[in-house]
Short mmCIF file of C-alpha atoms in Angstrom, two decimals:
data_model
loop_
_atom_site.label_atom_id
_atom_site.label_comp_id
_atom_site.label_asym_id
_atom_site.label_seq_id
_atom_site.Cartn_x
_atom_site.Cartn_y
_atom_site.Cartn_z
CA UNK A 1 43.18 -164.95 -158.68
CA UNK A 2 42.38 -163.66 -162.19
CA UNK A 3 38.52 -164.02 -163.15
CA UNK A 4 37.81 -166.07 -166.60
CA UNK A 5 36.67 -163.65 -168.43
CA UNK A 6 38.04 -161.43 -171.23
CA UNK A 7 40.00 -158.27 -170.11
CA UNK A 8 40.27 -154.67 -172.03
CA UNK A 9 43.95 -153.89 -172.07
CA UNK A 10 43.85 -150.73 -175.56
CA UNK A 11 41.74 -149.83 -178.38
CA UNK A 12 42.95 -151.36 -181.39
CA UNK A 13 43.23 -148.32 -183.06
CA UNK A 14 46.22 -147.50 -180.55
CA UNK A 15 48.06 -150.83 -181.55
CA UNK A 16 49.43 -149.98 -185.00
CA UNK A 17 51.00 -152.56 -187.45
CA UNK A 18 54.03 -153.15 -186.47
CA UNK A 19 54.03 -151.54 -183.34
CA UNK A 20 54.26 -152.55 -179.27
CA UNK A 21 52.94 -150.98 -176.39
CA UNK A 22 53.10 -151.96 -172.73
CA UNK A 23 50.23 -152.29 -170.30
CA UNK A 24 49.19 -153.95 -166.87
CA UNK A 25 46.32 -155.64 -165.69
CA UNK A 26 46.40 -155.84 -161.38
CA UNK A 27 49.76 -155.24 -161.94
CA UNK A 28 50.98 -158.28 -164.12
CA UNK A 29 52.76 -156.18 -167.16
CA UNK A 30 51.44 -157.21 -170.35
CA UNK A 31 53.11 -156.49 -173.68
CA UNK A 32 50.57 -155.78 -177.01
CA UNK A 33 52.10 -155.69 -180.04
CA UNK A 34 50.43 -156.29 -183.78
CA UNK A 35 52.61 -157.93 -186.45
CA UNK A 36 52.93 -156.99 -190.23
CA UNK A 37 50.38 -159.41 -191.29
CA UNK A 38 47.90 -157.53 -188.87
CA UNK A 39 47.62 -160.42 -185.89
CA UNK A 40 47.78 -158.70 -182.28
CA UNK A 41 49.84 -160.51 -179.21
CA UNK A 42 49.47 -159.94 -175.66
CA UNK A 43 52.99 -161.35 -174.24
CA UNK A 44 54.06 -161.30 -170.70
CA UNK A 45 56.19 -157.80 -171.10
CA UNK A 46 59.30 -159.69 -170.06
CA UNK A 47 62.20 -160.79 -172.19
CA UNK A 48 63.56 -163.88 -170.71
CA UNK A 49 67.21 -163.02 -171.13
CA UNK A 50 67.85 -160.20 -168.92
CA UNK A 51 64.19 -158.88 -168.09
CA UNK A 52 64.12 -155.80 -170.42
CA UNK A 53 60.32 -154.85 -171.55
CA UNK A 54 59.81 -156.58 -174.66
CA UNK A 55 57.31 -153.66 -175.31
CA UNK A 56 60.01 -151.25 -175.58
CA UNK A 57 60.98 -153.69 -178.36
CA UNK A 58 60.46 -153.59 -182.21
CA UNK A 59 58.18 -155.59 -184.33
CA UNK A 60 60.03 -157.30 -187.38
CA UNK A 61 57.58 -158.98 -189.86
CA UNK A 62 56.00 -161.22 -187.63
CA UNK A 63 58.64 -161.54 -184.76
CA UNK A 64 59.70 -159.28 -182.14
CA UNK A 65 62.91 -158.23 -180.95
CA UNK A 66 64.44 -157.20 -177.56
CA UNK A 67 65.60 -154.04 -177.42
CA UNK A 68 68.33 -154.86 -175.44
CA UNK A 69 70.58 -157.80 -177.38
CA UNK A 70 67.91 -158.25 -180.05
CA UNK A 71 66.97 -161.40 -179.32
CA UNK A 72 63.69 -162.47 -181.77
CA UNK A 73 60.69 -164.44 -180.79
CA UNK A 74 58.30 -165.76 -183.18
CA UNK A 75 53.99 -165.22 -182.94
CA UNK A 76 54.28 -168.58 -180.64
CA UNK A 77 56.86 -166.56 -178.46
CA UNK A 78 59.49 -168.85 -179.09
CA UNK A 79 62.85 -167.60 -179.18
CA UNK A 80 63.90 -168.15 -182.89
CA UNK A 81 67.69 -165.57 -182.97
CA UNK A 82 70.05 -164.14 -180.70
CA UNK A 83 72.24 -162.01 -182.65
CA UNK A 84 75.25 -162.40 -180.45
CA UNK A 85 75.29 -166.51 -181.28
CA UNK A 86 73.39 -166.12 -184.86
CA UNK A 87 74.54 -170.33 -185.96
CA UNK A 88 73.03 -171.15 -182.37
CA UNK A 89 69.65 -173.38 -182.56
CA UNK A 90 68.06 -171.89 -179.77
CA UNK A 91 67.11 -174.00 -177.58
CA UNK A 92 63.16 -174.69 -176.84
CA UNK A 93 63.56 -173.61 -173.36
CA UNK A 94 63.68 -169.83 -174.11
CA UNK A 95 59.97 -168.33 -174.50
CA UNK A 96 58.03 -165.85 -173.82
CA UNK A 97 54.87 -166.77 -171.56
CA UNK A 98 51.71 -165.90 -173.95
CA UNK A 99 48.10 -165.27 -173.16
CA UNK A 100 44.94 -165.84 -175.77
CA UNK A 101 43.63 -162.37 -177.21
CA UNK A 102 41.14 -161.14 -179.62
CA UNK A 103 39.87 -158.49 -181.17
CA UNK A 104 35.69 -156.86 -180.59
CA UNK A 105 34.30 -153.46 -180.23
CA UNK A 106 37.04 -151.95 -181.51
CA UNK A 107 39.21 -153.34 -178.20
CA UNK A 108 41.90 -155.45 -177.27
CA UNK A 109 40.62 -158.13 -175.15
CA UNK A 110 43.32 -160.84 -173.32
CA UNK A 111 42.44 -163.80 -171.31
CA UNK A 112 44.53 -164.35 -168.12
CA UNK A 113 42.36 -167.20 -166.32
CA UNK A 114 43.04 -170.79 -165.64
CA UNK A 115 39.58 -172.14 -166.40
CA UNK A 116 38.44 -173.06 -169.96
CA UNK A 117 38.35 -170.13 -172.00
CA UNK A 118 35.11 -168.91 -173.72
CA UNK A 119 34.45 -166.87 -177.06
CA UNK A 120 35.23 -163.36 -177.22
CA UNK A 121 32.92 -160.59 -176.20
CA UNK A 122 30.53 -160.11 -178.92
CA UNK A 123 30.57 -156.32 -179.29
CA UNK A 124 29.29 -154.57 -182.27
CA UNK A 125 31.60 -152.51 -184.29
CA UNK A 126 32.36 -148.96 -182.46
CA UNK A 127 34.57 -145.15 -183.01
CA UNK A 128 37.31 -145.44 -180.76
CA UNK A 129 37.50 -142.25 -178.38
CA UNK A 130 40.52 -142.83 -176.58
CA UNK A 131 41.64 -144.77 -173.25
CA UNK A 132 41.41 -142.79 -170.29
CA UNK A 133 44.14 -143.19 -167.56
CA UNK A 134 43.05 -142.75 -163.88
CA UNK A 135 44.97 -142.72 -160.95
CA UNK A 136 42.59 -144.42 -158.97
CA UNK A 137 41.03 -147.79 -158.27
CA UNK A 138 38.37 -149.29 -161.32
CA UNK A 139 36.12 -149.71 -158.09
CA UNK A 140 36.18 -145.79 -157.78
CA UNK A 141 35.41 -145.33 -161.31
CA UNK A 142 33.02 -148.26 -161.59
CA UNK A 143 31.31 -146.79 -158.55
CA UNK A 144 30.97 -143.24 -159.91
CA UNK A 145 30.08 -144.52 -163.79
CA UNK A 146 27.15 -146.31 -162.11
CA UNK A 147 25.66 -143.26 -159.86
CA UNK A 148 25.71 -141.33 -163.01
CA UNK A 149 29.14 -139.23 -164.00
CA UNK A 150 29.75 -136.50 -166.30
CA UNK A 151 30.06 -139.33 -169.14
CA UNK A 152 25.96 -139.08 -168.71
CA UNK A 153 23.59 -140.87 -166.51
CA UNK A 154 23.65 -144.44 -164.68
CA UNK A 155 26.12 -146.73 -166.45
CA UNK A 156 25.31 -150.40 -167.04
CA UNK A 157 28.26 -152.82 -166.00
CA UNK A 158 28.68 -155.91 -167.14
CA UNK A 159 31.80 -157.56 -165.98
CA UNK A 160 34.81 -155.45 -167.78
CA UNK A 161 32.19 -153.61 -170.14
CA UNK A 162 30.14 -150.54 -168.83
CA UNK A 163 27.04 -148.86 -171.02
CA UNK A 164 25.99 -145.50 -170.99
CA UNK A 165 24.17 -143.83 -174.02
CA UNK A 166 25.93 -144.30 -177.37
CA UNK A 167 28.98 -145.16 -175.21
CA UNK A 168 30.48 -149.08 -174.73
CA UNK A 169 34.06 -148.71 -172.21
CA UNK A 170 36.36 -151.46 -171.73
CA UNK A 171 37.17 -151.40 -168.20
CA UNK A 172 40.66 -152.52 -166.82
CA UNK A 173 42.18 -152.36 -163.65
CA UNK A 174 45.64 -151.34 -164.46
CA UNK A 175 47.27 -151.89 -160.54
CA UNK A 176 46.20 -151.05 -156.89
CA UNK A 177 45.65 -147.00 -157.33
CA UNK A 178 45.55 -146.95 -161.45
CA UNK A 179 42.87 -147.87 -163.67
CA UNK A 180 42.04 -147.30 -167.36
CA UNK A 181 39.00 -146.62 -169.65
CA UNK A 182 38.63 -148.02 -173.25
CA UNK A 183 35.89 -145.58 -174.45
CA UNK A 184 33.98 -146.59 -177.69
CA UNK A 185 30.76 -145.00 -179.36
CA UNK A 186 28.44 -147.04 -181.18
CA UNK A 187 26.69 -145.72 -184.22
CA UNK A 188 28.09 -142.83 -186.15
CA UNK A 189 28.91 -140.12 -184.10
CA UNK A 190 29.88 -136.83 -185.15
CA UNK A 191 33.53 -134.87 -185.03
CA UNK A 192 31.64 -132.76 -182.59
CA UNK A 193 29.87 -134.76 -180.80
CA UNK A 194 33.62 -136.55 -180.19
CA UNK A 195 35.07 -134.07 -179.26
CA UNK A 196 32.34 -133.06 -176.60
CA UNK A 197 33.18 -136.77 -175.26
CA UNK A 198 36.54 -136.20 -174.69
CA UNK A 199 35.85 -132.69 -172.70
CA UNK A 200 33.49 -134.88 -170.83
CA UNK A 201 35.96 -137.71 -170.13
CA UNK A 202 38.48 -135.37 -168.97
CA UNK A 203 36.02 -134.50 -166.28
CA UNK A 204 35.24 -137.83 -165.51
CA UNK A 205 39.04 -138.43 -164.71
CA UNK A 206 39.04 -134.83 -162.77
CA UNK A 207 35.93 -136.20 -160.31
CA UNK A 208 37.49 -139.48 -160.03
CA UNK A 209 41.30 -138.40 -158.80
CA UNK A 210 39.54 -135.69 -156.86
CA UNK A 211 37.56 -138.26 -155.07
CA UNK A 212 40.59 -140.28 -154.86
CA UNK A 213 42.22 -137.78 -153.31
CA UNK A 214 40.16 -136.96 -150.46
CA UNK A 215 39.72 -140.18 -149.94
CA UNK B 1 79.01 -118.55 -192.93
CA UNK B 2 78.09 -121.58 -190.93
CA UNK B 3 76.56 -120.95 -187.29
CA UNK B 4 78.13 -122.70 -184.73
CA UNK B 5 76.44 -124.54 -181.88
CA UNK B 6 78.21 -125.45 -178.84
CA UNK B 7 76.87 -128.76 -178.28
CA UNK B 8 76.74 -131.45 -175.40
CA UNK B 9 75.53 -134.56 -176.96
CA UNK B 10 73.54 -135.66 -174.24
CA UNK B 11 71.63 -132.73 -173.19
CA UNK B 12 67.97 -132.97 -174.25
CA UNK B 13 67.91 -128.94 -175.44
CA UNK B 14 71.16 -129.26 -177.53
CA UNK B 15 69.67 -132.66 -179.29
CA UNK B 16 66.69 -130.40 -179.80
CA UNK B 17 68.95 -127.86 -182.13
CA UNK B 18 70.41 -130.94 -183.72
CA UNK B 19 67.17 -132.79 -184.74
CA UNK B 20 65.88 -129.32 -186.01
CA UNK B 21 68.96 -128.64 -188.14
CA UNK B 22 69.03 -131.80 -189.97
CA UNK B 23 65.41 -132.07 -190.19
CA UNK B 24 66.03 -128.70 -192.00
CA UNK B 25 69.23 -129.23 -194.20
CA UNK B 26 71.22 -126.95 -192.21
CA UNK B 27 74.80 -127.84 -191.58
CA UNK B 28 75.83 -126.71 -188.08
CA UNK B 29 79.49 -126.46 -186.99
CA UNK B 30 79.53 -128.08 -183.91
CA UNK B 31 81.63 -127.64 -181.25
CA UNK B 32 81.53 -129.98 -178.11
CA UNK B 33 81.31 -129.54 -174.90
CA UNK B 34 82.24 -132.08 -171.69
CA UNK B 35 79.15 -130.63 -169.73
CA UNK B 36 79.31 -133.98 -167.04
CA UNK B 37 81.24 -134.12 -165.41
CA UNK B 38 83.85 -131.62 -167.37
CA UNK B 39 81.84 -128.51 -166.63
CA UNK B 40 83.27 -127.19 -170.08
CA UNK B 41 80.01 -125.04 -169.90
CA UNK B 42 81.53 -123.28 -167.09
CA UNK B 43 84.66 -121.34 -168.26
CA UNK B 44 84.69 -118.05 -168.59
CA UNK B 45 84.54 -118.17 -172.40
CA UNK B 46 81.51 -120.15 -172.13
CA UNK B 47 79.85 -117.63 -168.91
CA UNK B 48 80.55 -114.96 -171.29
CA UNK B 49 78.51 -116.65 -173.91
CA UNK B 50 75.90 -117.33 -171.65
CA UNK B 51 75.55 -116.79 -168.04
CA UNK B 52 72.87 -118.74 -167.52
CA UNK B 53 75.26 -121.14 -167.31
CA UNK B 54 73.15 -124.23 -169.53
CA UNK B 55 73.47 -125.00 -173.32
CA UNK B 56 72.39 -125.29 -176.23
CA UNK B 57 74.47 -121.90 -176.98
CA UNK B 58 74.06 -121.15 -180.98
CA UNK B 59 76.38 -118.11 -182.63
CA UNK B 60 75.81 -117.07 -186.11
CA UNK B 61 77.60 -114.45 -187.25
CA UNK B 62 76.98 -111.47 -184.26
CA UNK B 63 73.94 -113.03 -183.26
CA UNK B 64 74.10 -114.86 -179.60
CA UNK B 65 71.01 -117.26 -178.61
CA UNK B 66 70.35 -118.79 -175.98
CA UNK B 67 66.92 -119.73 -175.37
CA UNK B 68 65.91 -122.82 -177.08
CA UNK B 69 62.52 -121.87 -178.77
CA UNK B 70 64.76 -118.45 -180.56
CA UNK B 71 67.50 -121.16 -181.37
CA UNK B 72 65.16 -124.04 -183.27
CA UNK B 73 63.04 -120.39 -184.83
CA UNK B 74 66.90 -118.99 -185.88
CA UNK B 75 67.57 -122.69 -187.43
CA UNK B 76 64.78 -123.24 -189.22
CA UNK B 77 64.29 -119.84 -190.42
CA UNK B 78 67.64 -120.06 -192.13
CA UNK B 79 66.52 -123.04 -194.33
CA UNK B 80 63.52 -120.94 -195.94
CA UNK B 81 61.73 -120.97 -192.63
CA UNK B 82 60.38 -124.71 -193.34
CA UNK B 83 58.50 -126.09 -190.26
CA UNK B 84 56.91 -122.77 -188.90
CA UNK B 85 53.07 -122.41 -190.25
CA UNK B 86 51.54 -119.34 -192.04
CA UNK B 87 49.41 -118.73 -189.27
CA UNK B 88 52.31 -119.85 -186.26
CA UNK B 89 50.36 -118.90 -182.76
CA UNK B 90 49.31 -122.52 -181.85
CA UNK B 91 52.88 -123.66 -182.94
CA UNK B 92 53.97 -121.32 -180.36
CA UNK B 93 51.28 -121.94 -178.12
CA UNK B 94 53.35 -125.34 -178.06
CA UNK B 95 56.54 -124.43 -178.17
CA UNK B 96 56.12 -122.49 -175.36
CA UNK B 97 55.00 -125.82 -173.24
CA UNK B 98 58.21 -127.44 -174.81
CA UNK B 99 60.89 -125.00 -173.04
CA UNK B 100 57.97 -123.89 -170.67
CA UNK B 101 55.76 -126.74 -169.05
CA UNK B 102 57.80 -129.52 -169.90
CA UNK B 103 61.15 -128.16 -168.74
CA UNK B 104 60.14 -130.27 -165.75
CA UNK B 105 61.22 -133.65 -168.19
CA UNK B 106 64.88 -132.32 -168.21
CA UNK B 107 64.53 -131.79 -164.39
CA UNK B 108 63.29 -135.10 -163.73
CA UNK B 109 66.13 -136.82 -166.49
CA UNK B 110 68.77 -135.04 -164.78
CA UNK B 111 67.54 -135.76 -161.12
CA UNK B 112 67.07 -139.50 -162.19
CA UNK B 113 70.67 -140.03 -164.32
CA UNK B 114 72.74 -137.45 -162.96
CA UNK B 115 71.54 -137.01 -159.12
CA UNK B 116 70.97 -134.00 -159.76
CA UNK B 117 68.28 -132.81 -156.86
CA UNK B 118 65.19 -134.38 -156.19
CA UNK B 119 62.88 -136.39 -158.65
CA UNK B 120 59.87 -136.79 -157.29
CA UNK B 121 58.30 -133.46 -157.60
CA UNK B 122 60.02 -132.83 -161.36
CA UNK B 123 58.31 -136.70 -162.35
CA UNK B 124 55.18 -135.57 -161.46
CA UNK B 125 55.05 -132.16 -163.36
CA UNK B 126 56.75 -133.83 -166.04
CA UNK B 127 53.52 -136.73 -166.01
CA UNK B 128 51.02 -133.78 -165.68
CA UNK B 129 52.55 -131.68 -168.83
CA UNK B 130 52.64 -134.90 -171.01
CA UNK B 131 49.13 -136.08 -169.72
CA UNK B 132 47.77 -132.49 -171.16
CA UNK B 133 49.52 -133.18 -174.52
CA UNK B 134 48.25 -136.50 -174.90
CA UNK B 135 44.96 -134.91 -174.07
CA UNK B 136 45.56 -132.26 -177.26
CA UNK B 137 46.39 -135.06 -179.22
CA UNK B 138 43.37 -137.20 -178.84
CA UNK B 139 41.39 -134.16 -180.02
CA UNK B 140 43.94 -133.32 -182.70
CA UNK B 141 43.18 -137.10 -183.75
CA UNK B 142 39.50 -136.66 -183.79
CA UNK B 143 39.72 -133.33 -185.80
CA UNK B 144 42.26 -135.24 -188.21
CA UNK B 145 45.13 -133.43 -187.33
CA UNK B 146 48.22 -135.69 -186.60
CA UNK B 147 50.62 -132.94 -185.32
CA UNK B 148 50.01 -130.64 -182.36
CA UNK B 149 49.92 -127.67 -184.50
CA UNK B 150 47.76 -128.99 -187.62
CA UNK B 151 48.27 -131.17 -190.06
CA UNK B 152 51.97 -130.58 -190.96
CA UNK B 153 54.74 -131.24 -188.92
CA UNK B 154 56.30 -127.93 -187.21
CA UNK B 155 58.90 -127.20 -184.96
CA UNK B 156 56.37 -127.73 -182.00
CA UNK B 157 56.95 -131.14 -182.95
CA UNK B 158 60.25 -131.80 -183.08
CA UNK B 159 60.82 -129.52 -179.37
CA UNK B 160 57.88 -131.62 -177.77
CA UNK B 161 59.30 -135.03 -178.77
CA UNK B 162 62.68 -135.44 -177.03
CA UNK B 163 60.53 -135.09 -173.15
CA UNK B 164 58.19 -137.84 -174.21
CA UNK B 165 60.38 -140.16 -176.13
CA UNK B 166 63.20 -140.09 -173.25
CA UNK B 167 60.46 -140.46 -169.96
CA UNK B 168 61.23 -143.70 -169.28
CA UNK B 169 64.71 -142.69 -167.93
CA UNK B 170 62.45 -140.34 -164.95
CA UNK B 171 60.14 -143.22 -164.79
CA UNK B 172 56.75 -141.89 -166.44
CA UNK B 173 56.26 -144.98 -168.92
CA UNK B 174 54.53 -144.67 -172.61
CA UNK B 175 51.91 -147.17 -171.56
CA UNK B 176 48.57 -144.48 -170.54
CA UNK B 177 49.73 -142.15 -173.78
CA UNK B 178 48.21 -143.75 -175.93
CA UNK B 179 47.66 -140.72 -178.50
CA UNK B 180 51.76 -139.57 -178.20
CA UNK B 181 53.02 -142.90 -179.16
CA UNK B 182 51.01 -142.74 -182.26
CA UNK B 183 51.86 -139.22 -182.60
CA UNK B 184 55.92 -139.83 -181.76
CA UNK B 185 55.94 -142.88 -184.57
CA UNK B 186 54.98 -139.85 -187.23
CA UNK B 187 57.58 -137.69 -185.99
CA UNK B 188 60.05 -140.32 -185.95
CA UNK B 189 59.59 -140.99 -189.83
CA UNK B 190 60.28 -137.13 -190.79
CA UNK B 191 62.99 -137.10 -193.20
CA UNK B 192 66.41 -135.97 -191.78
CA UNK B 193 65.20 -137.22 -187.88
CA UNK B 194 68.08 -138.43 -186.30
CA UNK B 195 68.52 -139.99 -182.64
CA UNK B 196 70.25 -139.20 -179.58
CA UNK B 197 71.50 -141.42 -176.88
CA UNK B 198 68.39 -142.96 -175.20
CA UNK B 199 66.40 -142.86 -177.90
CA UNK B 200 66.18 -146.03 -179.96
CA UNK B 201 67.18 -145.89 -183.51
CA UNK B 202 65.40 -148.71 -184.89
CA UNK B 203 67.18 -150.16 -187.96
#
């Protein structure tokens, strides 16, 4: 059962115009791609013709194509041109499931639930760090940010968003054993001070799968 | 006189050559080689080229090479050495994890494709090397550097792509590498980058 609420699946700075990039979220693979005009998508990464990951795809203008046969879908994720039958009206019946996304903090936020979906997460503007991989559960990590990890002391978690210091991270749980960490900043922090974070994060990820591990 | 590579066009070290050379301007003769399941690599011609019984093999003149990161330096060096830095020990630095750490990728292609041994062990090396480079290139990012050697491309580069852009087919995916699919989307607009099978061309 997915929660309503808004889930961190990349940074935006990762999701270049005219790009695609597959993710998961408790294992339901999600495809994020942005089109030329700048809009992001977050697709169900499944083409409906033979199954092929649409984000191994290519963006073209604002449709995306299979990298398979090449069939196109449109923003709406309606299939608008199969190149094999290119006079063929394609029929309504082909498309691509979608999910409602938007843009704060410097994230990618998609909404999976059912219930009635609510306005974004109102995050002020933030320096993208990177996402941080784990191969272990978000309760592992969630457990450790709280007790204090070598991001700095007790995070703050608020549903998919932890706080500690300067930092804001998107939290995701990728599949069973795999999580991932959106990390922002907030304020203007220096090249230094960035690159400290990403020595620390590194750590983080060290404790974590060493935990993991023993576990 | 033109140096001659002998050239399977599916192995990962001989597409290495390749994208170097016309990255470069250099015209290569080829000459090709049924390494599966032909074992053209195998003859005695070939064993006398190189015992180590793999290719890329590259012969120019009365020079015989046959380890990749002395091939690419050999290729590039005859085109007015573009693509190696002034100052080249971080190039090396990762050129050295292209033929060195990441020869693991090739293990883990070849195990997955060709049944070639086991993959398991390879896949996870393989995940591990390009989990450190996507590490370097989040800080090469921060610094404002978009190649792992600086701000230019370099032959680093062009020997590191091939492992990451052809995972999927030893099932490591693209999706927690964030960092190297911004970084492989620069390399792949380099003039003179070409393809090889597995890699998408997009057109």
């Amino acid at each position: 059962m997915t929660p309503d609420i808004w889930l961190p699946l990349a940074l935006t700075t990762a999701i270049e115009t005219g790009t695609s990039a597959g993710t998961a979220i408790d294992g339901t693979e999600i495809a994020v791609w942005r089109d030329v005009a700048g809009r992001v998508h977050t697709w169900e990464d499944r083409c409906p013709h033979r199954g092929m990951k649409l984000s191994f795809g290519f963006v073209r203008g604002d449709h995306i194509a299979c990298l398979y046969h090449g069939w196109q879908y449109d923003a709406a994720g309606q299939c608008r041109y199969i190149p094999a039958h290119p006079d063929l009206e394609v029929p309504k019946s082909i498309c691509v499931k979608t999910w409602p996304v938007a843009e704060a903090g410097g994230m990618v936020w998609v909404w999976l639930g059912a219930g009635a979906l609510v306005p974004a997460p109102d995050l002020p503007q933030a320096v993208a760090l990177r996402s941080l991989y784990l191969d272990c559960p978000l309760s592992r990590v969630v457990a450790l940010l709280e007790g204090g990890s070598p991001l700095g002391g007790a995070a703050q978690v608020d549903g998919a968003v932890a706080r500690v210091g300067a930092l804001v991270i998107g939290l995701q749980s990728v599949a069973p054993g795999r999580s991932a960490l959106h990390i922002t900043v907030a304020g203007a922090p220096t090249e230094a001070e960035l690159t400290t974070l990403t020595h620390k994060a590194e750590a983080l990820r060290r404790v974590a799968e060493r935990v993991e591990a023993a576990a | 006189m033109t140096a001659r590579l002998y050239n399977y066009d599916l192995d990962v070290d001989c597409y290495r050559v390749r994208l170097v050379a016309s990255v470069v301007g250099l015209p290569l003769e080829l000459v090709g080689l049924d390494v599966f399941p032909g074992h053209d690599h195998l003859t005695d011609a070939m064993l006398a080229l190189n015992p180590a019984r793999r290719l890329p093999v590259l012969v120019d003149g009365d020079l015989v090479l046959t380890q990749v990161p002395a091939i690419l330096w050999h290729v590039a060096s005859q085109a007015g050495a573009a693509l190696v830095p002034a100052a080249p020990a971080a190039m090396l630095e990762w050129l050295s994890f292209a033929a060195g750490d990441l020869a693991c990728a090739t293990a883990a292609r070849n195990a997955s494709m060709l049944g070639q041994g086991d993959p398991v062990a390879p896949r996870a090396a393989a995940r591990a090397a390009l989990r450190r480079l996507d590490d370097h290139m989040v800080r090469a990012g921060i610094a404002g550097q978009g190649y792992v050697a600086g701000d230019t491309l370099t032959l680093a580069d062009l020997a590191l792509f091939p492992a990451f852009a052809l995972s999927r087919d030893f099932g490591v995916d693209h999706d927690e590498f964030a960092a190297l699919r911004l970084w492989a989307r620069r390399v792949r607009t380099v003039p003179g980058f070409i393809t090889m099978p597995g890699i998408p061309d997009y057109h």
